[in-house]
PDB file of C-alpha atoms in Angstrom:
ATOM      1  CA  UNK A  19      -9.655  39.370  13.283  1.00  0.00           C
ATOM      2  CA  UNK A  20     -13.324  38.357  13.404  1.00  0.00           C
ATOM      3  CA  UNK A  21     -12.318  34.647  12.622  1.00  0.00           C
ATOM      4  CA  UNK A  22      -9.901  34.198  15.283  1.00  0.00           C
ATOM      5  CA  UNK A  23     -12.169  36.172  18.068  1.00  0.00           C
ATOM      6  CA  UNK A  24     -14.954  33.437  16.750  1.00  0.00           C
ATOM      7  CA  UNK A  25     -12.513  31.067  17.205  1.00  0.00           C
ATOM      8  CA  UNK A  26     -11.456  31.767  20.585  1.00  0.00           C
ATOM      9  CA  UNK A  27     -14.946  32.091  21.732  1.00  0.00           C
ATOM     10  CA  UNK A  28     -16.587  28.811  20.093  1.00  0.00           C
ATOM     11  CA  UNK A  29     -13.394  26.875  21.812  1.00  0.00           C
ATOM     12  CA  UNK A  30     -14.216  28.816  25.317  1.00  0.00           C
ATOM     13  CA  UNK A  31     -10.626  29.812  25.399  1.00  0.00           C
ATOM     14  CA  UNK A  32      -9.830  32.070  28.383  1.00  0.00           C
ATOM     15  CA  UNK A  33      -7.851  34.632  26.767  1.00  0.00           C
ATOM     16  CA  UNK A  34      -7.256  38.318  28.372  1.00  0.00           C
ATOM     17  CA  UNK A  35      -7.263  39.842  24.752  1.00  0.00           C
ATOM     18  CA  UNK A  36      -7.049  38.570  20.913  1.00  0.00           C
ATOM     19  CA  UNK A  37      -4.324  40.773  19.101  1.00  0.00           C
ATOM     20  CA  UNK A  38      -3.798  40.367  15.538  1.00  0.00           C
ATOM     21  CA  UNK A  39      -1.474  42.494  13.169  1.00  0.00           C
ATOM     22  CA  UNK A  40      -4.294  43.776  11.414  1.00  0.00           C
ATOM     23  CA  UNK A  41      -4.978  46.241  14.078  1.00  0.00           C
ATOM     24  CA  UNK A  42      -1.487  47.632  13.545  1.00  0.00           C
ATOM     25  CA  UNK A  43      -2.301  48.127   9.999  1.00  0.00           C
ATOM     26  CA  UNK A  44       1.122  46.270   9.370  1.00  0.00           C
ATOM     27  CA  UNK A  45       2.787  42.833   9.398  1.00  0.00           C
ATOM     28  CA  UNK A  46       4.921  40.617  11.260  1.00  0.00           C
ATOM     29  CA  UNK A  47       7.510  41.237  12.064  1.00  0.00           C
ATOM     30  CA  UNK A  48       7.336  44.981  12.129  1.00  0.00           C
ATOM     31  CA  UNK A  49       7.387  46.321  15.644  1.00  0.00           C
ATOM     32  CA  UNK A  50       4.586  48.081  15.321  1.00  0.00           C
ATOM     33  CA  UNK A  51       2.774  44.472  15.490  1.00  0.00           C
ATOM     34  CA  UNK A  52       4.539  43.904  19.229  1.00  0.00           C
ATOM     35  CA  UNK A  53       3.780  47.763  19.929  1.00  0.00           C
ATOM     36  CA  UNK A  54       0.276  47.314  19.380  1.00  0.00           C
ATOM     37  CA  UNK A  55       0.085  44.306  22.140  1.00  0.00           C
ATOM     38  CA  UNK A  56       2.230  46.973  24.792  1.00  0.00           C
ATOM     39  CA  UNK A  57      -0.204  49.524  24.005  1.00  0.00           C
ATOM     40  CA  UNK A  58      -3.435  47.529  24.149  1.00  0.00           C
ATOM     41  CA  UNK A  59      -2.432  45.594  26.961  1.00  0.00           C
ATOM     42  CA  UNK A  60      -0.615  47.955  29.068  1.00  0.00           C
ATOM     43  CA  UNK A  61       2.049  45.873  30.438  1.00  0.00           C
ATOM     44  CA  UNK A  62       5.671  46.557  29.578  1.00  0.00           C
ATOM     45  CA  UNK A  63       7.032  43.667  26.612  1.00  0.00           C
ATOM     46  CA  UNK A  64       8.983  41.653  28.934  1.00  0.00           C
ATOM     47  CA  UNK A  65       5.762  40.765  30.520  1.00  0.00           C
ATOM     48  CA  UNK A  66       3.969  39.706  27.785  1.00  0.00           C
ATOM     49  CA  UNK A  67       4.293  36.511  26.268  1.00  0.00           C
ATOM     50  CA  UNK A  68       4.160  35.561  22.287  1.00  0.00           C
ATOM     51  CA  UNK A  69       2.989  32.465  21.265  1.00  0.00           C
ATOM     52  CA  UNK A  70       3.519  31.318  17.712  1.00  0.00           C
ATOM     53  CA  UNK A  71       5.038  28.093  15.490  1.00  0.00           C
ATOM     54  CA  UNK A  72       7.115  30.520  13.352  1.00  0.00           C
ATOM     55  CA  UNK A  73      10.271  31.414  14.379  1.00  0.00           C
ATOM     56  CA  UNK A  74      10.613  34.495  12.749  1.00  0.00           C
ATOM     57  CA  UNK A  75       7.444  35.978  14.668  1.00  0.00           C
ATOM     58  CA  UNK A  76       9.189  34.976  17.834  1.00  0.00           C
ATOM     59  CA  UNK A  77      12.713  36.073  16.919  1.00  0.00           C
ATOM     60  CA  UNK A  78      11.006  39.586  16.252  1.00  0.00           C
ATOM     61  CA  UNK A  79       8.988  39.020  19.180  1.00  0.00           C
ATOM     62  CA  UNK A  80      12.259  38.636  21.564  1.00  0.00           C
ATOM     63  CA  UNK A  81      14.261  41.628  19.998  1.00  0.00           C
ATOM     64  CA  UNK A  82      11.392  43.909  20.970  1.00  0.00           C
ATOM     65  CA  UNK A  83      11.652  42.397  25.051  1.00  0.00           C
ATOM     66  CA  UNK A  84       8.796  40.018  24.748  1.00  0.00           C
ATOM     67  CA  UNK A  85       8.860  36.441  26.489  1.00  0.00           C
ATOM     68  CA  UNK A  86       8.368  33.152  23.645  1.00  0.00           C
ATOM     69  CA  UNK A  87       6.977  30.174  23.458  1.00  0.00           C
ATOM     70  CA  UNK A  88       6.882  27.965  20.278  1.00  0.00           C
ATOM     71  CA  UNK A  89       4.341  25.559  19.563  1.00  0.00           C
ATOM     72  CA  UNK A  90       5.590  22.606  16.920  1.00  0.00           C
ATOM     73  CA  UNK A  91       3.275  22.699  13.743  1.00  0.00           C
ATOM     74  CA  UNK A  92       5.759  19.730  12.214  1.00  0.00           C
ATOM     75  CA  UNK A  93       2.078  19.487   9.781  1.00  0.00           C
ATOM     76  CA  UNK A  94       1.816  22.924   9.119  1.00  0.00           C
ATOM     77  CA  UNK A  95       2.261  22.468   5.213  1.00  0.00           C
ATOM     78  CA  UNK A  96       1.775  18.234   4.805  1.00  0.00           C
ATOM     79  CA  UNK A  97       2.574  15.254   5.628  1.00  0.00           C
ATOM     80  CA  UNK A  98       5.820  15.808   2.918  1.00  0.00           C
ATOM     81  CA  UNK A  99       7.202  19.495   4.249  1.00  0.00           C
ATOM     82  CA  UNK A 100      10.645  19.581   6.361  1.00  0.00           C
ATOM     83  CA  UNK A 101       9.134  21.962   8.805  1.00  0.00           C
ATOM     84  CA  UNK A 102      11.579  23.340  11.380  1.00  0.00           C
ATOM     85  CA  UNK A 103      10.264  22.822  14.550  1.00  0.00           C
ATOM     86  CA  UNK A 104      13.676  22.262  16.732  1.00  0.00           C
ATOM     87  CA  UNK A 105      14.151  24.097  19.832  1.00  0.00           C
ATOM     88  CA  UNK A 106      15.937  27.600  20.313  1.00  0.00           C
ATOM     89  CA  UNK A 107      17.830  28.566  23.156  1.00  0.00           C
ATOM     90  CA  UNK A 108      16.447  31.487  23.366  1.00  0.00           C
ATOM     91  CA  UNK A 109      12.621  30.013  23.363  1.00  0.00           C
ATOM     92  CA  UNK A 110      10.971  30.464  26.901  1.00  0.00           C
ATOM     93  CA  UNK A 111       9.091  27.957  26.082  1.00  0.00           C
ATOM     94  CA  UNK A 112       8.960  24.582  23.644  1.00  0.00           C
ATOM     95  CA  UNK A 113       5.625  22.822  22.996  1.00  0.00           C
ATOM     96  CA  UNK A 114       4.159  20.450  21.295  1.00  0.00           C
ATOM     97  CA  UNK A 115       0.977  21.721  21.496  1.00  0.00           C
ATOM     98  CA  UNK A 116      -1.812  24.171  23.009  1.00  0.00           C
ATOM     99  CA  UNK A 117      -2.427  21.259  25.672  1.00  0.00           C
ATOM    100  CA  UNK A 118       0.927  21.366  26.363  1.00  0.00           C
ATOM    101  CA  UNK A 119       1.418  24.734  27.280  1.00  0.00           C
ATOM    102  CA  UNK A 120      -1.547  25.449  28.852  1.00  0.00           C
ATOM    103  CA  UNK A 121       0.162  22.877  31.457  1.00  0.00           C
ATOM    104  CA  UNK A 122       3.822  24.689  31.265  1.00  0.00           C
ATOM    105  CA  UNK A 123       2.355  27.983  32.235  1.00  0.00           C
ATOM    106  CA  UNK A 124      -0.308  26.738  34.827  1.00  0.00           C
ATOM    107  CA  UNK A 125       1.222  27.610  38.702  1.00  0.00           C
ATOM    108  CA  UNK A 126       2.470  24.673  40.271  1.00  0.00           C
TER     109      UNK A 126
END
């Protein structure tokens, strides 16, 4: 938790909140994981929005009512890895990268 917070902050990302599943004391894709955002947030799931590169968080994610968006780590484990990285229909969003959907979710 402490390295993504210093992450966030050294990269002056303007997040609301920084949820991992170590506050749960559990693992994706348990719901207590997506629980723990509902709670800490307060907004209901369908309002919040998960934003991973694996599909299985954001499979998990969606059965619990949250929004998705996928951002494509085709790298994530080398040059060599078949990494799948193909859309979903039921992704909210598709991205390439951070840049990417910080312009998909900024108002028109």
């Amino acid at each position: 938790m402490a390295a993504v917070v210093a992450v966030v902050k050294h990269a002056r990302l303007p997040f609301d909140a920084v949820l991992t599943a170590e506050l749960a004391h559990s693992y994706k894709p348990s719901p207590a994981v997506y629980q723990l955002a509902v709670d800490y947030l307060g907004y209901p799931a369908d309002k919040i929005l998960m934003v991973a590169c694996h599909k299985y968080d954001l499979k998990a994610a969606r059965a619990f009512g949250m929004r998705t968006a996928f951002v494509a780590r085709p790298l994530e484990f080398g040059p060599a890895a078949k990494v799948d990285v193909a859309p979903e229909p039921w992704f909210d969003l598709h991205v390439d990268s951070f840049t990417q959907l910080a312009d998909a979710l900024m108002p028109a």
